[in-house]
Amino acid sequence: ISENFLACLDAHQVDPAREGNTCWCTIDIPMAEIFGCRSRDAFDGDVIPGFRSVLIIRNELVDGHTEYVVWTRAFGKSAIVRRRFRDFLTLWKNLKKLHSPMPSLPSKNILFWRNLDKQFVSKRQERLERALRDVTRCPQAAQTKLFADFLGIPAQSDWGCASNVSQQLGSARRLGDKPTTLHP
């Protein structure tokens, strides 16, 4: 996470993972780093906001289940959302309907006590983050409204480089909670 982002959080004394907290940040990303897509109005050397990174910054035990705090910097905005493992499973199931093959997720553990094991949860967090990053390298999946909603970021339809996949999502189940969005 950038120093500017952390300084912004400190200055406003906010916990970005709590719903309703807001922080103001801006980022610029070179076009070459954005899935190879080009803006209709962009020229070589221009800098436009775009997808930059996704991290699972921590995990927390909440009411007997683990929540993963997912931080994303994309398209001029940053967002932090909380997701349970079952939210990842739902996302993967819906993305597989639209785009196959998908990177694999760690398996669901049916033993409750394993979800309390810090080493197990930490390892799962690493694998979930790696899987999210793999999706960001696949434009057909990364540019879907489904993935954007999961991350709490704006959809890419206004870019002119988003695939038609996002139009196929009308029947896909929308995922859960409202993100804490950190606006530019």
PDB file of N, CA and C in Angstrom, residues 71-154:
ATOM      1  N   TRP A  71      -8.211  -4.922  -0.653  1.00  0.00           N
ATOM      2  CA  TRP A  71      -7.934  -3.543  -1.060  1.00  0.00           C
ATOM      3  C   TRP A  71      -7.592  -3.539  -2.547  1.00  0.00           C
ATOM      4  N   THR A  72      -8.225  -2.641  -3.284  1.00  0.00           N
ATOM      5  CA  THR A  72      -8.018  -2.552  -4.727  1.00  0.00           C
ATOM      6  C   THR A  72      -7.777  -1.110  -5.123  1.00  0.00           C
ATOM      7  N   ARG A  73      -6.809  -0.907  -5.999  1.00  0.00           N
ATOM      8  CA  ARG A  73      -6.568   0.387  -6.631  1.00  0.00           C
ATOM      9  C   ARG A  73      -6.885   0.204  -8.095  1.00  0.00           C
ATOM     10  N   ALA A  74      -7.873   0.947  -8.588  1.00  0.00           N
ATOM     11  CA  ALA A  74      -8.268   0.754  -9.981  1.00  0.00           C
ATOM     12  C   ALA A  74      -9.035   1.952 -10.506  1.00  0.00           C
ATOM     13  N   PHE A  75      -8.742   2.313 -11.738  1.00  0.00           N
ATOM     14  CA  PHE A  75      -9.506   3.302 -12.483  1.00  0.00           C
ATOM     15  C   PHE A  75      -9.707   4.594 -11.709  1.00  0.00           C
ATOM     16  N   GLY A  76      -8.632   5.048 -11.074  1.00  0.00           N
ATOM     17  CA  GLY A  76      -8.665   6.314 -10.367  1.00  0.00           C
ATOM     18  C   GLY A  76      -9.289   6.258  -8.988  1.00  0.00           C
ATOM     19  N   LYS A  77      -9.629   5.075  -8.506  1.00  0.00           N
ATOM     20  CA  LYS A  77     -10.244   4.945  -7.189  1.00  0.00           C
ATOM     21  C   LYS A  77      -9.604   3.800  -6.428  1.00  0.00           C
ATOM     22  N   SER A  78      -9.747   3.860  -5.128  1.00  0.00           N
ATOM     23  CA  SER A  78      -9.341   2.755  -4.276  1.00  0.00           C
ATOM     24  C   SER A  78     -10.554   2.317  -3.488  1.00  0.00           C
ATOM     25  N   ALA A  79     -10.630   1.041  -3.219  1.00  0.00           N
ATOM     26  CA  ALA A  79     -11.756   0.516  -2.451  1.00  0.00           C
ATOM     27  C   ALA A  79     -11.277  -0.585  -1.530  1.00  0.00           C
ATOM     28  N   ILE A  80     -11.942  -0.691  -0.413  1.00  0.00           N
ATOM     29  CA  ILE A  80     -11.683  -1.772   0.530  1.00  0.00           C
ATOM     30  C   ILE A  80     -13.018  -2.432   0.836  1.00  0.00           C
ATOM     31  N   VAL A  81     -13.053  -3.743   0.661  1.00  0.00           N
ATOM     32  CA  VAL A  81     -14.258  -4.519   0.947  1.00  0.00           C
ATOM     33  C   VAL A  81     -13.889  -5.713   1.811  1.00  0.00           C
ATOM     34  N   ARG A  82     -14.859  -6.213   2.517  1.00  0.00           N
ATOM     35  CA  ARG A  82     -14.694  -7.427   3.315  1.00  0.00           C
ATOM     36  C   ARG A  82     -15.397  -8.556   2.589  1.00  0.00           C
ATOM     37  N   ARG A  83     -14.709  -9.673   2.419  1.00  0.00           N
ATOM     38  CA  ARG A  83     -15.290 -10.823   1.721  1.00  0.00           C
ATOM     39  C   ARG A  83     -15.018 -12.096   2.508  1.00  0.00           C
ATOM     40  N   ARG A  84     -16.047 -12.927   2.590  1.00  0.00           N
ATOM     41  CA  ARG A  84     -15.910 -14.258   3.160  1.00  0.00           C
ATOM     42  C   ARG A  84     -15.439 -15.202   2.065  1.00  0.00           C
ATOM     43  N   PHE A  85     -14.958 -16.379   2.485  1.00  0.00           N
ATOM     44  CA  PHE A  85     -14.504 -17.361   1.507  1.00  0.00           C
ATOM     45  C   PHE A  85     -15.639 -17.748   0.571  1.00  0.00           C
ATOM     46  N   ARG A  86     -16.842 -17.857   1.095  1.00  0.00           N
ATOM     47  CA  ARG A  86     -17.973 -18.228   0.239  1.00  0.00           C
ATOM     48  C   ARG A  86     -18.249 -17.165  -0.828  1.00  0.00           C
ATOM     49  N   ASP A  87     -17.909 -15.895  -0.563  1.00  0.00           N
ATOM     50  CA  ASP A  87     -18.046 -14.849  -1.587  1.00  0.00           C
ATOM     51  C   ASP A  87     -17.083 -15.108  -2.744  1.00  0.00           C
ATOM     52  N   PHE A  88     -15.869 -15.561  -2.411  1.00  0.00           N
ATOM     53  CA  PHE A  88     -14.907 -15.922  -3.456  1.00  0.00           C
ATOM     54  C   PHE A  88     -15.443 -17.090  -4.279  1.00  0.00           C
ATOM     55  N   LEU A  89     -16.012 -18.096  -3.602  1.00  0.00           N
ATOM     56  CA  LEU A  89     -16.565 -19.250  -4.318  1.00  0.00           C
ATOM     57  C   LEU A  89     -17.683 -18.830  -5.271  1.00  0.00           C
ATOM     58  N   THR A  90     -18.557 -17.942  -4.818  1.00  0.00           N
ATOM     59  CA  THR A  90     -19.647 -17.455  -5.667  1.00  0.00           C
ATOM     60  C   THR A  90     -19.095 -16.693  -6.863  1.00  0.00           C
ATOM     61  N   LEU A  91     -18.116 -15.840  -6.627  1.00  0.00           N
ATOM     62  CA  LEU A  91     -17.485 -15.095  -7.724  1.00  0.00           C
ATOM     63  C   LEU A  91     -16.909 -16.058  -8.754  1.00  0.00           C
ATOM     64  N   TRP A  92     -16.154 -17.052  -8.295  1.00  0.00           N
ATOM     65  CA  TRP A  92     -15.512 -18.004  -9.222  1.00  0.00           C
ATOM     66  C   TRP A  92     -16.553 -18.782 -10.019  1.00  0.00           C
ATOM     67  N   LYS A  93     -17.604 -19.215  -9.336  1.00  0.00           N
ATOM     68  CA  LYS A  93     -18.663 -19.961 -10.020  1.00  0.00           C
ATOM     69  C   LYS A  93     -19.267 -19.112 -11.144  1.00  0.00           C
ATOM     70  N   ASN A  94     -19.553 -17.851 -10.865  1.00  0.00           N
ATOM     71  CA  ASN A  94     -20.151 -16.973 -11.873  1.00  0.00           C
ATOM     72  C   ASN A  94     -19.163 -16.587 -12.971  1.00  0.00           C
ATOM     73  N   LEU A  95     -17.902 -16.367 -12.620  1.00  0.00           N
ATOM     74  CA  LEU A  95     -16.904 -16.046 -13.651  1.00  0.00           C
ATOM     75  C   LEU A  95     -16.654 -17.239 -14.565  1.00  0.00           C
ATOM     76  N   LYS A  96     -16.688 -18.453 -14.013  1.00  0.00           N
ATOM     77  CA  LYS A  96     -16.491 -19.651 -14.842  1.00  0.00           C
ATOM     78  C   LYS A  96     -17.591 -19.802 -15.877  1.00  0.00           C
ATOM     79  N   LYS A  97     -18.802 -19.350 -15.550  1.00  0.00           N
ATOM     80  CA  LYS A  97     -19.896 -19.395 -16.521  1.00  0.00           C
ATOM     81  C   LYS A  97     -19.597 -18.489 -17.714  1.00  0.00           C
ATOM     82  N   LEU A  98     -18.893 -17.395 -17.455  1.00  0.00           N
ATOM     83  CA  LEU A  98     -18.615 -16.407 -18.495  1.00  0.00           C
ATOM     84  C   LEU A  98     -17.265 -16.603 -19.162  1.00  0.00           C
ATOM     85  N   HIS A  99     -16.317 -17.095 -18.395  1.00  0.00           N
ATOM     86  CA  HIS A  99     -14.953 -17.220 -18.914  1.00  0.00           C
ATOM     87  C   HIS A  99     -14.295 -18.435 -18.285  1.00  0.00           C
ATOM     88  N   SER A 100     -13.945 -19.369 -19.100  1.00  0.00           N
ATOM     89  CA  SER A 100     -13.280 -20.557 -18.601  1.00  0.00           C
ATOM     90  C   SER A 100     -11.997 -20.734 -19.390  1.00  0.00           C
ATOM     91  N   PRO A 101     -10.935 -21.198 -18.873  1.00  0.00           N
ATOM     92  CA  PRO A 101     -10.702 -21.658 -17.513  1.00  0.00           C
ATOM     93  C   PRO A 101     -10.392 -20.498 -16.564  1.00  0.00           C
ATOM     94  N   MET A 102     -10.577 -20.753 -15.296  1.00  0.00           N
ATOM     95  CA  MET A 102     -10.264 -19.786 -14.250  1.00  0.00           C
ATOM     96  C   MET A 102      -9.156 -20.367 -13.387  1.00  0.00           C
ATOM     97  N   PRO A 103      -8.337 -19.498 -12.774  1.00  0.00           N
ATOM     98  CA  PRO A 103      -7.348 -20.016 -11.825  1.00  0.00           C
ATOM     99  C   PRO A 103      -8.075 -20.710 -10.676  1.00  0.00           C
ATOM    100  N   SER A 104      -7.411 -21.636 -10.039  1.00  0.00           N
ATOM    101  CA  SER A 104      -8.078 -22.389  -8.975  1.00  0.00           C
ATOM    102  C   SER A 104      -8.052 -21.621  -7.656  1.00  0.00           C
ATOM    103  N   LEU A 105      -9.062 -21.887  -6.855  1.00  0.00           N
ATOM    104  CA  LEU A 105      -9.144 -21.348  -5.498  1.00  0.00           C
ATOM    105  C   LEU A 105      -8.711 -22.428  -4.525  1.00  0.00           C
ATOM    106  N   PRO A 106      -8.282 -22.033  -3.323  1.00  0.00           N
ATOM    107  CA  PRO A 106      -8.045 -23.062  -2.314  1.00  0.00           C
ATOM    108  C   PRO A 106      -9.366 -23.762  -2.008  1.00  0.00           C
ATOM    109  N   SER A 107      -9.298 -24.995  -1.566  1.00  0.00           N
ATOM    110  CA  SER A 107     -10.530 -25.750  -1.322  1.00  0.00           C
ATOM    111  C   SER A 107     -11.240 -25.234  -0.075  1.00  0.00           C
ATOM    112  N   LYS A 108     -12.542 -25.427  -0.070  1.00  0.00           N
ATOM    113  CA  LYS A 108     -13.361 -25.046   1.088  1.00  0.00           C
ATOM    114  C   LYS A 108     -13.114 -26.065   2.187  1.00  0.00           C
ATOM    115  N   ASN A 109     -12.914 -25.580   3.393  1.00  0.00           N
ATOM    116  CA  ASN A 109     -12.665 -26.467   4.519  1.00  0.00           C
ATOM    117  C   ASN A 109     -13.952 -26.642   5.309  1.00  0.00           C
ATOM    118  N   ILE A 110     -14.387 -27.864   5.454  1.00  0.00           N
ATOM    119  CA  ILE A 110     -15.637 -28.110   6.169  1.00  0.00           C
ATOM    120  C   ILE A 110     -15.423 -28.267   7.677  1.00  0.00           C
ATOM    121  N   LEU A 111     -14.185 -28.291   8.113  1.00  0.00           N
ATOM    122  CA  LEU A 111     -13.900 -28.405   9.541  1.00  0.00           C
ATOM    123  C   LEU A 111     -13.825 -27.010  10.147  1.00  0.00           C
ATOM    124  N   PHE A 112     -14.781 -26.678  11.001  1.00  0.00           N
ATOM    125  CA  PHE A 112     -14.869 -25.345  11.579  1.00  0.00           C
ATOM    126  C   PHE A 112     -13.574 -24.924  12.265  1.00  0.00           C
ATOM    127  N   TRP A 113     -12.972 -25.812  13.044  1.00  0.00           N
ATOM    128  CA  TRP A 113     -11.798 -25.427  13.812  1.00  0.00           C
ATOM    129  C   TRP A 113     -10.636 -25.012  12.930  1.00  0.00           C
ATOM    130  N   ARG A 114     -10.568 -25.528  11.689  1.00  0.00           N
ATOM    131  CA  ARG A 114      -9.479 -25.130  10.782  1.00  0.00           C
ATOM    132  C   ARG A 114      -9.579 -23.648  10.435  1.00  0.00           C
ATOM    133  N   ASN A 115     -10.811 -23.121  10.389  1.00  0.00           N
ATOM    134  CA  ASN A 115     -10.991 -21.710  10.080  1.00  0.00           C
ATOM    135  C   ASN A 115     -10.467 -20.804  11.188  1.00  0.00           C
ATOM    136  N   LEU A 116     -10.191 -21.375  12.353  1.00  0.00           N
ATOM    137  CA  LEU A 116      -9.636 -20.611  13.456  1.00  0.00           C
ATOM    138  C   LEU A 116      -8.117 -20.729  13.519  1.00  0.00           C
ATOM    139  N   ASP A 117      -7.544 -21.651  12.773  1.00  0.00           N
ATOM    140  CA  ASP A 117      -6.102 -21.869  12.751  1.00  0.00           C
ATOM    141  C   ASP A 117      -5.432 -20.750  11.955  1.00  0.00           C
ATOM    142  N   LYS A 118      -4.633 -19.929  12.642  1.00  0.00           N
ATOM    143  CA  LYS A 118      -4.036 -18.744  12.006  1.00  0.00           C
ATOM    144  C   LYS A 118      -3.157 -19.097  10.817  1.00  0.00           C
ATOM    145  N   GLN A 119      -2.408 -20.176  10.912  1.00  0.00           N
ATOM    146  CA  GLN A 119      -1.542 -20.575   9.808  1.00  0.00           C
ATOM    147  C   GLN A 119      -2.376 -20.990   8.592  1.00  0.00           C
ATOM    148  N   PHE A 120      -3.441 -21.758   8.820  1.00  0.00           N
ATOM    149  CA  PHE A 120      -4.330 -22.167   7.738  1.00  0.00           C
ATOM    150  C   PHE A 120      -4.961 -20.944   7.066  1.00  0.00           C
ATOM    151  N   VAL A 121      -5.480 -20.018   7.869  1.00  0.00           N
ATOM    152  CA  VAL A 121      -6.144 -18.822   7.340  1.00  0.00           C
ATOM    153  C   VAL A 121      -5.149 -17.946   6.587  1.00  0.00           C
ATOM    154  N   SER A 122      -3.947 -17.817   7.113  1.00  0.00           N
ATOM    155  CA  SER A 122      -2.916 -17.013   6.447  1.00  0.00           C
ATOM    156  C   SER A 122      -2.542 -17.601   5.088  1.00  0.00           C
ATOM    157  N   LYS A 123      -2.386 -18.916   5.034  1.00  0.00           N
ATOM    158  CA  LYS A 123      -2.060 -19.592   3.772  1.00  0.00           C
ATOM    159  C   LYS A 123      -3.206 -19.434   2.774  1.00  0.00           C
ATOM    160  N   ARG A 124      -4.437 -19.588   3.249  1.00  0.00           N
ATOM    161  CA  ARG A 124      -5.594 -19.407   2.370  1.00  0.00           C
ATOM    162  C   ARG A 124      -5.634 -17.967   1.846  1.00  0.00           C
ATOM    163  N   GLN A 125      -5.341 -17.005   2.711  1.00  0.00           N
ATOM    164  CA  GLN A 125      -5.319 -15.598   2.290  1.00  0.00           C
ATOM    165  C   GLN A 125      -4.327 -15.386   1.153  1.00  0.00           C
ATOM    166  N   GLU A 126      -3.139 -15.953   1.271  1.00  0.00           N
ATOM    167  CA  GLU A 126      -2.129 -15.836   0.211  1.00  0.00           C
ATOM    168  C   GLU A 126      -2.642 -16.422  -1.101  1.00  0.00           C
ATOM    169  N   ARG A 127      -3.269 -17.588  -1.026  1.00  0.00           N
ATOM    170  CA  ARG A 127      -3.770 -18.243  -2.240  1.00  0.00           C
ATOM    171  C   ARG A 127      -4.940 -17.475  -2.854  1.00  0.00           C
ATOM    172  N   LEU A 128      -5.804 -16.906  -2.022  1.00  0.00           N
ATOM    173  CA  LEU A 128      -6.909 -16.100  -2.544  1.00  0.00           C
ATOM    174  C   LEU A 128      -6.385 -14.843  -3.235  1.00  0.00           C
ATOM    175  N   GLU A 129      -5.392 -14.206  -2.627  1.00  0.00           N
ATOM    176  CA  GLU A 129      -4.806 -13.012  -3.251  1.00  0.00           C
ATOM    177  C   GLU A 129      -4.162 -13.359  -4.590  1.00  0.00           C
ATOM    178  N   ARG A 130      -3.440 -14.458  -4.640  1.00  0.00           N
ATOM    179  CA  ARG A 130      -2.815 -14.894  -5.890  1.00  0.00           C
ATOM    180  C   ARG A 130      -3.881 -15.161  -6.958  1.00  0.00           C
ATOM    181  N   ALA A 131      -4.983 -15.786  -6.560  1.00  0.00           N
ATOM    182  CA  ALA A 131      -6.070 -16.064  -7.505  1.00  0.00           C
ATOM    183  C   ALA A 131      -6.684 -14.765  -8.023  1.00  0.00           C
ATOM    184  N   LEU A 132      -6.886 -13.779  -7.147  1.00  0.00           N
ATOM    185  CA  LEU A 132      -7.416 -12.480  -7.594  1.00  0.00           C
ATOM    186  C   LEU A 132      -6.463 -11.814  -8.582  1.00  0.00           C
ATOM    187  N   ARG A 133      -5.181 -11.862  -8.277  1.00  0.00           N
ATOM    188  CA  ARG A 133      -4.190 -11.270  -9.197  1.00  0.00           C
ATOM    189  C   ARG A 133      -4.192 -11.991 -10.538  1.00  0.00           C
ATOM    190  N   ASP A 134      -4.362 -13.302 -10.523  1.00  0.00           N
ATOM    191  CA  ASP A 134      -4.442 -14.050 -11.782  1.00  0.00           C
ATOM    192  C   ASP A 134      -5.632 -13.588 -12.612  1.00  0.00           C
ATOM    193  N   VAL A 135      -6.752 -13.323 -11.960  1.00  0.00           N
ATOM    194  CA  VAL A 135      -7.927 -12.832 -12.692  1.00  0.00           C
ATOM    195  C   VAL A 135      -7.627 -11.474 -13.318  1.00  0.00           C
ATOM    196  N   THR A 136      -6.892 -10.618 -12.622  1.00  0.00           N
ATOM    197  CA  THR A 136      -6.590  -9.287 -13.176  1.00  0.00           C
ATOM    198  C   THR A 136      -5.725  -9.374 -14.423  1.00  0.00           C
ATOM    199  N   ARG A 137      -5.053 -10.485 -14.625  1.00  0.00           N
ATOM    200  CA  ARG A 137      -4.227 -10.670 -15.829  1.00  0.00           C
ATOM    201  C   ARG A 137      -5.037 -11.226 -16.997  1.00  0.00           C
ATOM    202  N   CYS A 138      -6.294 -11.491 -16.765  1.00  0.00           N
ATOM    203  CA  CYS A 138      -7.170 -12.032 -17.802  1.00  0.00           C
ATOM    204  C   CYS A 138      -8.252 -10.997 -18.112  1.00  0.00           C
ATOM    205  N   PRO A 139      -8.068 -10.188 -19.158  1.00  0.00           N
ATOM    206  CA  PRO A 139      -9.006  -9.093 -19.434  1.00  0.00           C
ATOM    207  C   PRO A 139     -10.461  -9.527 -19.543  1.00  0.00           C
ATOM    208  N   GLN A 140     -10.721 -10.695 -20.126  1.00  0.00           N
ATOM    209  CA  GLN A 140     -12.110 -11.119 -20.298  1.00  0.00           C
ATOM    210  C   GLN A 140     -12.817 -11.271 -18.955  1.00  0.00           C
ATOM    211  N   ALA A 141     -12.111 -11.729 -17.942  1.00  0.00           N
ATOM    212  CA  ALA A 141     -12.710 -11.880 -16.614  1.00  0.00           C
ATOM    213  C   ALA A 141     -12.582 -10.600 -15.794  1.00  0.00           C
ATOM    214  N   ALA A 142     -11.422  -9.959 -15.870  1.00  0.00           N
ATOM    215  CA  ALA A 142     -11.171  -8.772 -15.055  1.00  0.00           C
ATOM    216  C   ALA A 142     -12.054  -7.598 -15.436  1.00  0.00           C
ATOM    217  N   GLN A 143     -12.499  -7.547 -16.677  1.00  0.00           N
ATOM    218  CA  GLN A 143     -13.284  -6.407 -17.138  1.00  0.00           C
ATOM    219  C   GLN A 143     -14.784  -6.606 -16.957  1.00  0.00           C
ATOM    220  N   THR A 144     -15.182  -7.636 -16.227  1.00  0.00           N
ATOM    221  CA  THR A 144     -16.605  -7.869 -16.016  1.00  0.00           C
ATOM    222  C   THR A 144     -17.126  -7.017 -14.866  1.00  0.00           C
ATOM    223  N   LYS A 145     -18.390  -6.693 -14.945  1.00  0.00           N
ATOM    224  CA  LYS A 145     -19.054  -5.974 -13.863  1.00  0.00           C
ATOM    225  C   LYS A 145     -19.062  -6.829 -12.599  1.00  0.00           C
ATOM    226  N   LEU A 146     -19.168  -8.121 -12.762  1.00  0.00           N
ATOM    227  CA  LEU A 146     -19.162  -9.047 -11.638  1.00  0.00           C
ATOM    228  C   LEU A 146     -17.882  -8.901 -10.814  1.00  0.00           C
ATOM    229  N   PHE A 147     -16.732  -8.888 -11.492  1.00  0.00           N
ATOM    230  CA  PHE A 147     -15.450  -8.755 -10.796  1.00  0.00           C
ATOM    231  C   PHE A 147     -15.323  -7.366 -10.173  1.00  0.00           C
ATOM    232  N   ALA A 148     -15.740  -6.336 -10.902  1.00  0.00           N
ATOM    233  CA  ALA A 148     -15.691  -4.966 -10.376  1.00  0.00           C
ATOM    234  C   ALA A 148     -16.554  -4.844  -9.119  1.00  0.00           C
ATOM    235  N   ASP A 149     -17.750  -5.408  -9.156  1.00  0.00           N
ATOM    236  CA  ASP A 149     -18.626  -5.363  -7.983  1.00  0.00           C
ATOM    237  C   ASP A 149     -18.001  -6.086  -6.795  1.00  0.00           C
ATOM    238  N   PHE A 150     -17.377  -7.227  -7.053  1.00  0.00           N
ATOM    239  CA  PHE A 150     -16.729  -7.979  -5.983  1.00  0.00           C
ATOM    240  C   PHE A 150     -15.642  -7.136  -5.318  1.00  0.00           C
ATOM    241  N   LEU A 151     -14.878  -6.401  -6.126  1.00  0.00           N
ATOM    242  CA  LEU A 151     -13.787  -5.583  -5.604  1.00  0.00           C
ATOM    243  C   LEU A 151     -14.248  -4.221  -5.100  1.00  0.00           C
ATOM    244  N   GLY A 152     -15.476  -3.838  -5.437  1.00  0.00           N
ATOM    245  CA  GLY A 152     -15.977  -2.534  -5.008  1.00  0.00           C
ATOM    246  C   GLY A 152     -15.443  -1.383  -5.834  1.00  0.00           C
ATOM    247  N   ILE A 153     -15.103  -1.666  -7.102  1.00  0.00           N
ATOM    248  CA  ILE A 153     -14.553  -0.632  -7.983  1.00  0.00           C
ATOM    249  C   ILE A 153     -15.523  -0.368  -9.126  1.00  0.00           C
ATOM    250  N   PRO A 154     -15.365   0.764  -9.828  1.00  0.00           N
ATOM    251  CA  PRO A 154     -16.242   1.031 -10.971  1.00  0.00           C
ATOM    252  C   PRO A 154     -15.986   0.043 -12.097  1.00  0.00           C
TER     253      PRO A 154
END
